[in-house]
Coordinates of C-alpha atoms and ligand atoms in Angstrom, one line a residue:
M27 CA 19.0 20.0 -17.2
S28 CA 15.8 20.2 -19.2
I29 CA 13.2 17.5 -19.1
S30 CA 10.8 17.4 -22.0
K31 CA 10.0 13.7 -21.9
V32 CA 9.5 11.4 -18.9
S33 CA 9.2 7.6 -19.0
V34 CA 7.4 5.8 -16.2
I35 CA 8.1 2.1 -15.9
G36 CA 5.3 0.2 -14.2
L37 CA 1.8 1.6 -14.5
G38 CA 0.3 0.4 -11.3
Y39 CA -1.1 2.1 -8.2
I40 CA 1.9 4.5 -8.1
G41 CA 3.2 4.7 -11.6
L42 CA 0.0 5.5 -13.4
P43 CA -1.1 8.4 -11.1
T44 CA 2.5 9.7 -11.2
A45 CA 2.5 9.5 -15.0
A46 CA -0.9 11.2 -15.2
V47 CA 0.2 14.0 -12.9
F48 CA 3.3 14.7 -15.0
A49 CA 1.2 14.7 -18.1
S50 CA -1.3 17.1 -16.5
R51 CA 1.6 19.5 -16.2
K52 CA 2.0 19.3 -20.0
I53 CA 5.1 17.1 -19.9
E54 CA 5.2 14.4 -22.5
V55 CA 5.0 11.0 -20.7
I56 CA 5.5 7.5 -22.0
G57 CA 4.3 4.9 -19.6
I58 CA 5.8 1.4 -20.0
D59 CA 4.3 -1.8 -18.7
V60 CA 4.6 -5.5 -19.4
N61 CA 0.9 -5.9 -19.3
Q62 CA -0.7 -5.4 -22.8
H63 CA -4.2 -5.1 -21.3
C64 CA -3.1 -2.3 -19.0
V65 CA -1.3 -0.5 -21.9
D66 CA -4.4 -0.8 -24.2
T67 CA -6.7 0.4 -21.4
I68 CA -4.6 3.5 -20.8
N69 CA -4.3 4.3 -24.5
R70 CA -8.1 4.3 -24.7
G71 CA -8.0 6.9 -21.9
Q72 CA -9.3 4.5 -19.3
I73 CA -7.8 3.0 -16.2
H74 CA -7.3 -0.6 -14.9
I75 CA -7.0 0.3 -11.2
V76 CA -9.3 2.0 -8.7
E77 CA -8.3 5.4 -7.3
P78 CA -10.7 8.3 -6.9
D79 CA -10.5 10.9 -9.8
L80 CA -7.7 9.1 -11.5
D81 CA -9.9 8.1 -14.5
M82 CA -10.6 11.8 -15.2
V83 CA -6.9 12.8 -15.0
V84 CA -5.8 9.9 -17.2
H85 CA -8.6 10.5 -19.7
A86 CA -7.6 14.1 -20.1
A87 CA -3.9 13.4 -20.3
V88 CA -4.4 10.8 -23.1
T89 CA -6.9 12.8 -25.0
E90 CA -4.7 15.9 -25.0
G91 CA -1.8 13.7 -26.2
Y92 CA 0.6 14.1 -23.2
L93 CA 0.3 10.5 -22.0
R94 CA 0.8 7.3 -24.0
A95 CA 1.5 3.8 -22.9
S96 CA 3.6 1.1 -24.5
I97 CA 5.2 -2.2 -23.7
V98 CA 8.3 -1.1 -25.6
P99 CA 10.7 1.3 -23.9
E100 CA 11.8 4.4 -25.8
P101 CA 14.2 7.2 -25.2
A102 CA 13.3 9.9 -22.7
D103 CA 15.1 12.4 -20.5
A104 CA 14.0 10.9 -17.2
F105 CA 13.0 7.4 -16.2
L106 CA 10.9 6.7 -13.1
I107 CA 10.8 3.1 -12.0
A108 CA 7.6 2.2 -10.1
V109 CA 7.5 -1.6 -10.2
P110 CA 6.5 -3.9 -7.4
T111 CA 9.1 -5.1 -4.8
P112 CA 7.4 -8.0 -3.0
F113 CA 9.2 -10.5 -0.8
K114 CA 9.9 -14.0 -1.7
E115 CA 10.5 -17.2 0.4
G116 CA 11.7 -16.3 3.9
F117 CA 10.6 -12.7 3.7
K118 CA 13.6 -11.8 1.4
P119 CA 13.1 -8.8 -0.8
D120 CA 12.5 -9.7 -4.4
L121 CA 14.3 -7.1 -6.7
S122 CA 13.6 -9.0 -9.9
Y123 CA 11.1 -6.5 -11.2
I124 CA 13.7 -3.7 -10.6
Q125 CA 16.3 -5.7 -12.4
S126 CA 14.1 -6.4 -15.4
A127 CA 13.0 -2.8 -15.6
S128 CA 16.7 -1.7 -15.5
E129 CA 17.5 -4.2 -18.3
K130 CA 14.6 -2.8 -20.3
I131 CA 15.5 0.9 -20.2
A132 CA 19.3 0.4 -20.4
P133 CA 19.3 0.2 -24.2
V134 CA 17.5 3.5 -24.6
L135 CA 19.6 5.5 -22.1
K136 CA 21.7 8.4 -23.3
S137 CA 24.2 10.7 -21.7
G138 CA 22.4 13.3 -19.4
D139 CA 19.5 11.0 -18.5
L140 CA 18.1 10.7 -15.0
V141 CA 16.9 7.4 -13.6
I142 CA 14.8 7.4 -10.5
L143 CA 13.8 4.4 -8.4
E144 CA 10.4 5.0 -6.8
S145 CA 9.6 1.5 -5.7
T146 CA 9.9 0.9 -2.0
S147 CA 13.3 -0.9 -1.7
P148 CA 15.7 -2.3 0.8
V149 CA 18.8 -0.3 1.6
G150 CA 21.3 -0.7 -1.2
A151 CA 18.7 -1.4 -4.0
T152 CA 19.4 1.9 -5.8
E153 CA 23.1 1.2 -5.9
Q154 CA 22.3 -2.3 -7.1
M155 CA 20.1 -0.8 -9.9
A156 CA 23.0 1.4 -10.9
V157 CA 25.2 -1.7 -11.2
W158 CA 22.7 -3.4 -13.4
L159 CA 22.4 -0.4 -15.6
A160 CA 26.2 0.0 -15.8
E161 CA 26.6 -3.7 -16.8
A162 CA 24.2 -3.3 -19.6
R163 CA 25.7 0.0 -20.8
P164 CA 29.5 0.0 -20.5
D165 CA 29.6 2.9 -23.0
L166 CA 28.0 5.2 -20.4
S167 CA 29.3 6.3 -17.0
F168 CA 27.3 6.0 -13.8
P169 CA 27.7 7.7 -10.4
Q170 CA 29.3 4.7 -8.7
Q171 CA 32.1 5.0 -11.3
A172 CA 32.4 8.7 -12.2
G173 CA 30.7 10.5 -9.2
E174 CA 29.5 14.0 -10.1
A175 CA 30.9 13.6 -13.7
S176 CA 28.7 10.6 -14.5
D177 CA 26.7 10.5 -17.8
I178 CA 23.7 9.2 -16.0
R179 CA 22.2 10.6 -12.8
I180 CA 20.5 8.2 -10.4
A181 CA 18.3 8.8 -7.3
H182 CA 15.8 7.1 -5.0
C183 CA 12.6 9.0 -4.4
P184 CA 10.2 6.8 -2.5
E185 CA 6.5 7.3 -3.0
R186 CA 4.5 7.8 0.2
V187 CA 1.0 8.4 -1.0
L188 CA -2.1 6.9 0.8
P189 CA -4.3 4.7 -1.4
G190 CA -7.6 6.6 -1.8
H191 CA -5.9 10.0 -1.7
V192 CA -3.1 9.4 -4.2
L193 CA -3.7 12.4 -6.5
R194 CA -3.8 14.9 -3.6
E195 CA -0.9 13.4 -1.7
L196 CA 1.3 13.1 -4.8
V197 CA 1.1 16.9 -5.1
Q198 CA 1.0 17.9 -1.4
N199 CA 3.3 15.5 0.4
D200 CA 6.9 16.4 1.1
R201 CA 9.2 14.3 -0.9
V202 CA 12.5 12.6 0.1
I203 CA 15.0 12.8 -2.7
G204 CA 18.0 10.5 -2.3
G205 CA 20.6 11.0 -5.1
M206 CA 23.7 8.9 -5.5
T207 CA 25.5 12.3 -5.8
E208 CA 24.4 15.8 -5.1
K209 CA 23.9 16.5 -8.8
C210 CA 21.7 13.4 -9.0
S211 CA 19.6 14.8 -6.1
L212 CA 19.3 18.3 -7.7
A213 CA 18.2 16.8 -11.0
A214 CA 15.6 14.7 -9.3
R215 CA 14.3 17.6 -7.3
A216 CA 14.0 19.8 -10.4
L217 CA 11.9 17.0 -12.0
Y218 CA 9.6 16.6 -9.0
K219 CA 9.2 20.3 -8.6
T220 CA 7.2 20.3 -11.8
F221 CA 4.2 19.1 -9.7
V222 CA 5.1 18.6 -6.1
E223 CA 3.9 21.5 -3.8
G224 CA 5.4 19.9 -0.7
E225 CA 9.1 20.3 0.2
C226 CA 11.6 18.2 -1.7
V227 CA 14.2 17.4 0.9
L228 CA 17.6 16.1 -0.3
T229 CA 19.5 13.2 1.2
S230 CA 21.5 10.1 0.1
A231 CA 20.0 7.2 -1.7
R232 CA 20.5 4.8 1.2
T233 CA 18.9 7.2 3.7
A234 CA 15.9 7.7 1.3
E235 CA 15.5 4.0 1.1
M236 CA 15.6 3.6 4.9
C237 CA 13.3 6.5 5.4
K238 CA 10.5 4.9 3.5
L239 CA 10.9 1.6 5.3
T240 CA 11.1 3.4 8.6
E241 CA 7.8 5.3 8.0
N242 CA 5.9 2.1 7.3
S243 CA 7.6 0.1 10.1
F244 CA 6.8 2.9 12.5
R245 CA 3.2 2.5 11.6
D246 CA 3.3 -1.3 11.8
V247 CA 4.9 -1.2 15.2
N248 CA 2.3 1.2 16.5
I249 CA -0.6 -0.8 15.1
A250 CA 1.0 -3.9 16.7
F251 CA 1.0 -2.1 20.0
A252 CA -2.7 -1.4 19.6
N253 CA -3.4 -5.0 18.5
E254 CA -1.5 -6.4 21.4
L255 CA -3.4 -4.1 23.8
S256 CA -6.7 -5.3 22.4
I257 CA -5.8 -8.9 23.2
I258 CA -4.5 -8.0 26.7
C259 CA -7.7 -6.0 27.3
D260 CA -9.9 -8.9 26.3
K261 CA -8.2 -11.0 28.9
L262 CA -8.5 -8.4 31.6
G263 CA -12.1 -7.4 30.8
V264 CA -11.2 -3.9 29.8
N265 CA -12.8 -2.1 26.9
V266 CA -9.7 -1.3 24.7
W267 CA -11.5 1.4 22.7
E268 CA -12.4 3.3 25.8
L269 CA -8.9 2.7 27.2
I270 CA -7.2 4.1 24.1
Q271 CA -9.4 7.1 24.0
L272 CA -8.6 7.8 27.6
A273 CA -4.8 7.2 27.2
N274 CA -4.7 9.4 24.1
R275 CA -5.9 12.4 26.3
H276 CA -2.3 12.4 27.6
P277 CA -0.5 15.1 25.6
R278 CA 2.4 12.8 24.5
V279 CA 0.4 9.5 23.9
N280 CA -1.2 8.7 20.5
I281 CA -2.1 5.1 20.2
L282 CA -3.4 3.8 16.9
Q283 CA -6.5 1.6 16.5
P284 CA -6.6 -2.2 16.8
G285 CA -8.1 -4.1 13.9
P286 CA -8.3 -7.6 12.5
G287 CA -4.7 -7.5 11.2
V288 CA -2.6 -5.3 8.9
G289 CA -3.3 -5.4 5.2
G290 CA -2.3 -3.6 2.0
H291 CA 0.8 -3.9 0.0
C292 CA 3.2 -1.9 2.0
I293 CA 2.9 -1.9 5.8
A294 CA 2.8 -5.7 6.0
V295 CA 5.8 -6.0 3.6
D296 CA 8.3 -3.2 4.1
P297 CA 9.3 -3.9 7.7
W298 CA 10.6 -7.3 6.5
F299 CA 13.1 -5.5 4.3
I300 CA 14.6 -4.0 7.5
V301 CA 14.5 -7.4 9.2
D302 CA 16.2 -9.0 6.3
S303 CA 19.0 -6.3 6.3
A304 CA 19.6 -6.5 10.1
P305 CA 18.1 -9.8 11.3
E306 CA 19.8 -9.7 14.7
E307 CA 19.1 -6.1 15.4
A308 CA 15.5 -5.7 14.2
R309 CA 13.9 -7.4 17.1
L310 CA 11.0 -5.1 17.8
I311 CA 10.2 -4.6 14.1
R312 CA 10.1 -8.4 13.5
T313 CA 7.9 -8.9 16.6
A314 CA 5.5 -6.2 15.4
R315 CA 5.0 -8.1 12.1
V316 CA 4.4 -11.4 14.0
V317 CA 1.9 -9.7 16.3
N318 CA 0.0 -8.1 13.5
D319 CA 0.0 -11.3 11.4
S320 CA -1.4 -13.3 14.3
K321 CA -4.4 -11.1 14.7
P322 CA -6.6 -12.7 12.0
E323 CA -6.3 -16.1 13.8
Y324 CA -7.3 -14.4 17.1
V325 CA -10.4 -13.0 15.5
I326 CA -11.2 -16.4 14.0
D327 CA -10.9 -18.0 17.4
Q328 CA -13.4 -15.5 18.8
V329 CA -15.9 -16.3 16.1
V330 CA -15.4 -20.1 16.6
K331 CA -16.1 -19.7 20.3
A332 CA -19.2 -17.6 19.7
A333 CA -20.5 -20.1 17.1
A334 CA -19.9 -23.1 19.4
S335 CA -23.1 -22.6 21.3
L336 CA -25.3 -21.9 18.2
K337 CA -26.7 -24.4 15.7
E338 CA -25.8 -23.6 12.1
P339 CA -25.3 -19.9 12.8
V340 CA -25.4 -17.2 10.1
I341 CA -22.0 -15.5 10.4
A342 CA -22.1 -12.1 8.7
C343 CA -18.7 -10.6 8.0
F344 CA -18.9 -6.8 7.6
G345 CA -16.2 -5.6 5.2
L346 CA -13.7 -7.3 3.0
A347 CA -11.4 -4.4 1.9
F348 CA -8.0 -4.0 3.5
K349 CA -9.2 -0.8 5.1
A350 CA -12.1 1.6 5.4
N351 CA -13.9 3.2 2.5
I352 CA -12.0 1.6 -0.3
D353 CA -12.7 -1.4 -2.6
D354 CA -9.2 -2.8 -2.6
L355 CA -9.4 -6.5 -1.4
R356 CA -5.8 -7.3 -2.1
E357 CA -3.7 -8.5 0.9
S358 CA -6.8 -7.9 3.1
P359 CA -6.8 -9.7 6.5
S360 CA -10.6 -9.6 6.3
V361 CA -10.7 -11.7 3.1
E362 CA -8.4 -14.2 4.8
I363 CA -10.6 -14.3 7.9
V364 CA -13.7 -14.8 5.9
K365 CA -12.1 -17.6 3.8
R366 CA -10.7 -19.4 6.9
L367 CA -14.1 -19.1 8.6
A368 CA -15.9 -20.6 5.6
D369 CA -13.3 -23.4 5.5
R370 CA -14.0 -24.3 9.1
G371 CA -17.6 -25.1 8.3
I372 CA -18.9 -23.7 11.6
G373 CA -22.0 -22.1 10.1
R374 CA -23.2 -20.2 7.0
V375 CA -20.7 -17.5 6.3
V376 CA -22.0 -14.4 4.4
A377 CA -20.1 -11.2 3.6
V378 CA -21.4 -7.6 3.4
E379 CA -19.1 -5.4 1.3
P380 CA -20.9 -2.4 -0.3
H381 CA -17.9 -1.4 -2.3
I382 CA -17.9 -4.5 -4.6
Q383 CA -20.3 -6.3 -6.9
E384 CA -19.0 -9.8 -6.7
L385 CA -16.7 -11.8 -4.4
P386 CA -13.2 -12.8 -5.4
A387 CA -12.8 -16.4 -6.5
K388 CA -11.0 -17.5 -3.3
L389 CA -14.3 -16.8 -1.4
A390 CA -16.3 -19.4 -3.4
G391 CA -18.8 -20.8 -1.0
V392 CA -19.4 -17.4 0.7
E393 CA -22.4 -15.4 -0.2
L394 CA -22.3 -11.6 -0.8
I395 CA -25.5 -10.1 0.8
G396 CA -26.9 -6.7 1.5
L397 CA -26.6 -4.9 4.8
E398 CA -30.3 -5.1 5.7
D399 CA -30.4 -8.8 5.0
A400 CA -27.4 -9.3 7.2
L401 CA -28.9 -7.3 10.1
Q402 CA -32.1 -9.3 10.0
N403 CA -30.5 -12.7 9.7
A404 CA -27.1 -12.7 11.3
D405 CA -26.6 -14.7 14.5
I406 CA -23.0 -13.4 14.6
I407 CA -21.8 -10.1 13.1
V408 CA -18.0 -9.9 12.6
L409 CA -17.2 -6.2 12.0
L410 CA -13.9 -6.4 10.0
V411 CA -13.8 -3.0 8.2
D412 CA -15.0 0.3 9.5
H413 CA -16.6 1.5 6.3
E414 CA -18.8 4.6 6.7
A415 CA -21.5 2.7 4.9
F416 CA -21.9 0.5 8.1
R417 CA -22.4 3.5 10.3
N418 CA -26.2 3.3 10.3
A419 CA -26.1 -0.4 11.1
V420 CA -24.9 0.2 14.6
G421 CA -27.5 -0.8 17.1
R422 CA -29.9 -2.1 14.5
Q423 CA -28.8 -5.7 14.8
R424 CA -31.2 -8.2 16.5
A425 CA -30.9 -8.2 20.3
E426 CA -29.7 -11.8 20.3
T427 CA -27.0 -11.2 17.6
V428 CA -23.5 -11.6 18.9
V429 CA -21.3 -8.8 17.7
I430 CA -17.5 -9.3 17.3
D431 CA -16.3 -5.9 16.6
T432 CA -12.6 -5.9 15.6
R433 CA -12.6 -2.1 15.0
G434 CA -14.5 -0.7 17.9
F435 CA -17.2 0.4 15.5
F436 CA -20.2 -0.8 17.5
Q437 CA -18.8 0.7 20.7
N438 CA -19.6 4.0 22.2
K439 CA -16.4 5.6 20.9
Ligands
SAJ525 N1 -4.6 -0.1 10.4 C1 -5.0 -0.5 11.6 N2 -5.0 0.4 12.6 C2 -4.7 1.7 12.4 C3 -4.2 2.2 11.1 C4 -4.2 1.2 10.1 O1 -5.3 -1.7 11.9 O2 -4.7 2.5 13.4 C5 -4.5 -1.1 9.3 C6 -5.5 -0.8 8.1 O3 -6.7 -1.2 8.4 C7 -4.8 -1.5 7.0 C8 -3.3 -1.4 7.3 O4 -3.2 -1.0 8.7 O5 -5.1 -2.9 7.0 C9 -2.6 -0.3 6.5 O6 -3.4 0.8 6.3 P1 -2.8 2.3 6.4 O7 -3.9 3.3 6.2 O8 -2.0 2.4 7.6 O9 -1.7 2.4 5.2 P2 -1.6 2.0 3.6 O10 -1.1 0.7 3.5 O11 -2.9 2.3 3.0 O12 -0.5 3.1 3.2 C10 0.7 3.2 3.8 C11 1.0 4.7 4.2 N3 2.1 4.7 5.1 C12 2.1 5.4 6.3 O13 1.1 5.9 6.7 C13 3.3 5.4 7.1 C14 1.2 5.5 2.9 O14 1.6 6.8 3.3 C15 2.3 4.8 2.1 O15 2.6 5.5 0.9 C16 1.9 3.4 1.7 O16 1.7 2.7 3.0 C17 2.9 2.8 0.8 O17 2.7 2.7 -0.4 O18 4.0 2.4 1.3

């Protein structure tokens, strides 16, 4: 199967880097998005998201004519769907973006095309996508109808890149390729091999779906273990950071780090897809979510207690991003903590976040200040994100400043 044109549907944090990497291999790429502003930005050779080096790769791809964006789908040889899969009421997966992407590309599909679902999805979503495509195109055959003889090949190939390292991980990570049939898997592998240096391992679509959910749930459960330990250790008067460091000297123990909660768009969402599919069975996975989601309130309680004995304290919150050394504030437990602290009215809440120029609208009433200002004036420092930029702040706070360190940053680690 020869692929000379690839269409990427959804030009967000995964779709745009993927489109740009294909284009950098001199494959013609048409990126499709519903957002006109994003389409226009990309067509100017610029980007609308933050990811190191992505601006250069997109600029080169657009200038050299390999990458174009549009809101109107057009024929291609392979279609990669990288749209959001959030959850709705009751933590139920919302597949509406996949459905509308399927409906969009269906009219331009032709025999021999490959459709790949990259979005993190509950088990069965790829088969569901194939049903939507088949309903829209009764003139074409799909794997669920014709098996290996189908006109259209379908696979699930979940992305597993780490924000902040997307371009490197896209190329270097191993890739799980779950075709609805073996021919589907082989076609998808041939496509990814144009840029993936890691191994492309073949499996079924359902296993590939579960694999991605498993990876993020594994991490969530392990972070929940660390978060629960931190609360137990507070109660028992044990330094959790020292404890973890010591326990991790055991050759088969590797505990992750406690924090103020789990943020981002994946780890706090994906485990719910497993819980939704197997609500009775997924007891540990559900509990991990509950433990991690309760951590912000625990941190707030700590601050409220510390503030109780102070008059109008200046509460300086260090870090707003959802993790270290990035500027992404979306789904960040730190933003939530700062907002809820400000709403409580227990003092003057200020934020230090060297990676941004202005605060998001939901933090109206909070002031963004510099690190030195915070060190001089804070009565309480709440370390929420372990940004490298805070490294030289350690030990420079005033002697009387109370430090609530959710990441073990101010400790002797
Ligand atoms: N966190 C802790 N303690 C830790 C590690 C992380 O509290 O020891 C917190 C972080 O501060 C952050 C959250 O967890 O709030 C998630 O951060 P992360 O670095 O664990 O993961 P993400 O969300 O940036 O990316 C994850 C990755 N998945 C895994 O590592 C299994 C990435 O490979 C996936 O591609 C990505 O989810 C995704 O898109 O699914």
